XYZ file of C-alpha atoms in Angstrom:
244
model
C -0.016 -0.112 0.053
C 2.745 2.509 0.775
C 4.402 1.701 -2.628
C 1.210 2.441 -4.491
C 0.783 5.731 -2.780
C 4.377 6.652 -3.434
C 3.995 6.013 -7.194
C 0.705 8.052 -7.339
C 2.562 10.945 -5.451
C 5.529 10.518 -7.951
C 3.004 10.675 -10.843
C 1.420 13.904 -9.528
C 4.869 15.618 -9.019
C 5.772 14.831 -12.453
C 2.483 16.081 -13.971
C 2.834 19.216 -12.006
C 6.183 19.506 -13.201
C 5.258 19.402 -16.982
C 2.557 21.836 -16.455
C 5.019 24.418 -14.864
C 7.759 23.637 -17.376
C 5.498 24.096 -20.494
C 3.594 27.073 -18.954
C 7.081 28.886 -18.046
C 8.229 27.829 -21.667
C 5.174 29.522 -23.291
C 5.294 32.591 -21.027
C 9.113 32.986 -21.852
C 8.576 32.680 -25.633
C 5.778 35.469 -25.473
C 8.182 37.697 -23.599
C 10.889 37.170 -26.293
C 8.630 38.764 -29.103
C 10.814 41.660 -29.966
C 9.354 44.560 -32.318
C 11.675 47.003 -34.275
C 11.476 49.984 -36.825
C 13.757 50.458 -39.792
C 13.862 53.967 -41.213
C 15.541 55.118 -44.526
C 14.534 58.776 -45.607
C 10.849 58.497 -46.251
C 10.680 54.628 -46.091
C 9.566 53.314 -42.470
C 8.933 49.695 -41.659
C 7.643 48.395 -38.542
C 7.542 44.779 -37.699
C 8.423 41.645 -35.376
C 12.170 41.025 -35.335
C 13.219 37.721 -36.510
C 17.038 37.845 -36.650
C 19.406 40.668 -35.560
C 22.939 41.222 -36.334
C 24.379 44.237 -34.732
C 25.977 46.714 -37.086
C 24.998 44.304 -40.169
C 21.549 43.492 -40.709
C 18.268 42.956 -39.157
C 15.417 40.553 -40.663
C 11.632 41.449 -39.514
C 8.292 40.102 -40.260
C 6.402 43.319 -41.547
C 2.635 42.486 -41.778
C 3.206 39.178 -43.154
C 6.230 40.025 -45.538
C 9.675 38.897 -44.519
C 12.171 41.889 -45.220
C 15.904 42.218 -44.647
C 17.309 45.869 -43.878
C 21.089 46.539 -44.079
C 21.989 48.497 -41.066
C 24.404 50.576 -42.974
C 21.745 52.049 -44.819
C 18.752 52.018 -42.480
C 18.383 53.394 -39.057
C 17.187 50.777 -36.630
C 15.784 50.765 -33.231
C 13.945 48.297 -31.044
C 10.530 49.015 -29.717
C 7.990 47.610 -27.612
C 4.988 48.830 -29.661
C 3.381 46.302 -31.995
C 3.132 47.154 -35.536
C -0.105 48.098 -36.792
C -2.502 45.450 -38.372
C -2.144 44.880 -42.089
C -4.247 47.063 -44.140
C -7.276 44.713 -45.298
C -9.477 46.995 -47.665
C -7.337 47.892 -50.765
C -8.594 49.928 -53.525
C -9.502 48.350 -56.852
C -11.620 45.738 -55.119
C -15.265 44.834 -55.243
C -16.961 44.667 -51.807
C -20.314 43.097 -50.527
C -22.122 44.878 -47.738
C -25.203 43.897 -45.626
C -26.865 46.668 -43.210
C -29.479 46.753 -40.769
C -30.874 50.185 -39.894
C -33.601 52.050 -37.948
C -35.564 55.167 -39.173
C -37.062 56.858 -36.198
C -39.677 59.504 -36.764
C -43.556 60.286 -37.364
C -46.018 58.687 -38.064
C -44.109 55.781 -36.538
C -40.583 54.436 -36.227
C -39.331 52.384 -39.112
C -36.261 50.485 -40.224
C -34.521 48.586 -43.144
C -32.414 45.874 -44.258
C -29.934 46.584 -47.013
C -27.582 44.988 -49.566
C -25.020 46.735 -51.681
C -22.088 45.603 -54.015
C -19.798 48.274 -54.872
C -16.415 48.793 -56.540
C -13.731 51.104 -54.576
C -11.861 52.707 -57.314
C -9.563 54.432 -54.993
C -9.923 55.748 -51.330
C -11.979 58.735 -51.961
C -14.360 57.206 -54.505
C -16.274 53.951 -54.602
C -19.691 53.212 -56.479
C -22.056 50.473 -56.935
C -25.762 49.404 -56.466
C -27.967 47.838 -54.036
C -31.319 47.053 -53.015
C -33.284 47.475 -49.544
C -36.657 46.702 -47.835
C -37.697 49.795 -46.083
C -40.368 50.411 -43.482
C -41.496 53.997 -42.375
C -44.198 52.895 -39.944
C -46.397 49.916 -39.446
C -49.722 51.834 -38.474
C -50.434 52.529 -42.132
C -47.932 49.936 -43.770
C -45.608 52.315 -45.385
C -43.169 49.612 -46.943
C -40.854 49.967 -50.034
C -38.698 48.174 -52.089
C -35.750 50.356 -53.164
C -33.057 49.804 -55.880
C -30.474 52.389 -55.653
C -27.025 53.553 -56.472
C -24.608 54.086 -53.665
C -21.161 56.071 -53.249
C -18.525 55.808 -50.767
C -15.524 58.099 -49.721
C -12.895 57.217 -46.960
C -10.961 59.688 -45.241
C -7.777 57.682 -44.296
C -5.949 54.636 -45.791
C -6.229 52.770 -42.424
C -8.428 49.838 -41.409
C -10.194 52.295 -39.007
C -11.477 55.080 -41.122
C -14.166 57.466 -41.131
C -16.254 57.587 -44.324
C -19.160 59.374 -46.123
C -21.946 57.487 -47.953
C -24.605 58.848 -50.362
C -27.543 56.783 -51.832
C -30.000 57.824 -54.590
C -33.040 55.396 -55.847
C -36.485 55.065 -56.380
C -38.819 53.674 -53.615
C -41.117 51.227 -55.164
C -44.160 51.442 -52.728
C -45.758 47.974 -51.645
C -49.325 48.272 -51.500
C -50.859 46.996 -48.278
C -54.569 46.239 -48.443
C -54.548 45.047 -44.881
C -54.134 48.789 -44.201
C -56.889 49.873 -46.416
C -54.497 51.066 -49.101
C -56.229 51.169 -52.529
C -53.350 52.959 -54.179
C -49.606 53.215 -53.264
C -47.253 54.944 -55.411
C -43.370 55.364 -54.481
C -40.945 58.021 -55.401
C -37.231 59.175 -54.992
C -35.382 57.997 -52.407
C -32.157 59.912 -50.949
C -29.593 59.269 -48.246
C -26.406 60.441 -46.819
C -24.620 59.286 -43.845
C -21.236 59.682 -41.999
C -19.714 56.709 -40.153
C -16.688 54.933 -39.041
C -15.243 51.690 -40.282
C -13.820 49.114 -37.812
C -12.203 46.033 -39.209
C -11.227 42.488 -38.230
C -8.804 40.302 -40.298
C -11.707 39.263 -42.508
C -14.836 41.536 -42.319
C -15.344 45.321 -41.958
C -17.965 46.481 -39.316
C -19.114 50.043 -39.707
C -21.445 52.182 -37.743
C -23.083 55.380 -39.448
C -25.610 57.950 -38.695
C -27.402 60.256 -41.403
C -30.709 61.138 -43.061
C -32.935 59.436 -45.320
C -35.952 60.974 -47.597
C -38.440 59.077 -49.387
C -41.358 60.363 -51.439
C -44.816 58.552 -51.865
C -48.451 58.972 -52.588
C -51.264 56.926 -50.862
C -54.962 56.523 -51.216
C -56.900 54.747 -48.413
C -60.393 53.657 -48.370
C -61.768 52.873 -44.633
C -65.376 52.192 -45.761
C -67.001 55.159 -44.045
C -64.475 57.592 -45.569
C -61.463 57.562 -47.761
C -58.113 59.423 -47.358
C -55.319 60.762 -49.620
C -51.686 61.153 -48.431
C -49.136 62.644 -50.346
C -46.089 61.620 -48.108
C -42.803 63.007 -47.621
C -40.545 60.750 -45.213
C -37.816 62.712 -43.582
C -36.065 60.345 -41.173
C -32.783 59.829 -39.225
C -30.809 57.000 -40.293
C -28.868 54.900 -37.908
C -27.249 51.693 -39.202
C -24.672 48.895 -38.610
C -23.031 47.287 -41.669
C -20.889 44.260 -42.297
C -18.789 44.392 -45.455
C -16.211 42.013 -46.886
């Protein structure tokens, strides 16, 4: 019985040693991550140091690219600051975007779901098209299907960037007979918003605020009386979007 207890005790000590050894090793490897900055005139590279030979050269991982710098040509210094994340949204690329938005106002709060596909020609100009389902109040059933053209302009070439968005299209009114609508005619749809783009490694998340305008014409028949509405919906627009 004593031998069995000793064997169990030794196994526990060995297991504890392994946990401490590998934990310490992982901690040391994390602490040994070193960053550096190499500069030459207007060329500045910031990355993780792979190898360093004093007075000769340094090899760094700069946003996924392995680069070698001659220390006779580049000024080099170590830093504890991590390099910025690689820019994930270059120009000359097509992007998908899905967004959900709210349209607060009278005669009732509304909302929308939107899909766009656009080409970002350069940082300041992107253009494309999209379609959305928009509601401007459930009380009288103001629903629209809106094909539109969209324009984007980003303020900085960084993953986190403020931007402007403009949309113009035509809201096709969806007649809702359950709300006593006998005629539903749509009209021009305009929107403008300012927002902030935040990115992960695979997808962009943006938050925006702006305004939206929708023109429409309705006729209602309530049996005892009828009503004609020449509607001009002017709403605040708050949305969250996902782009890739």
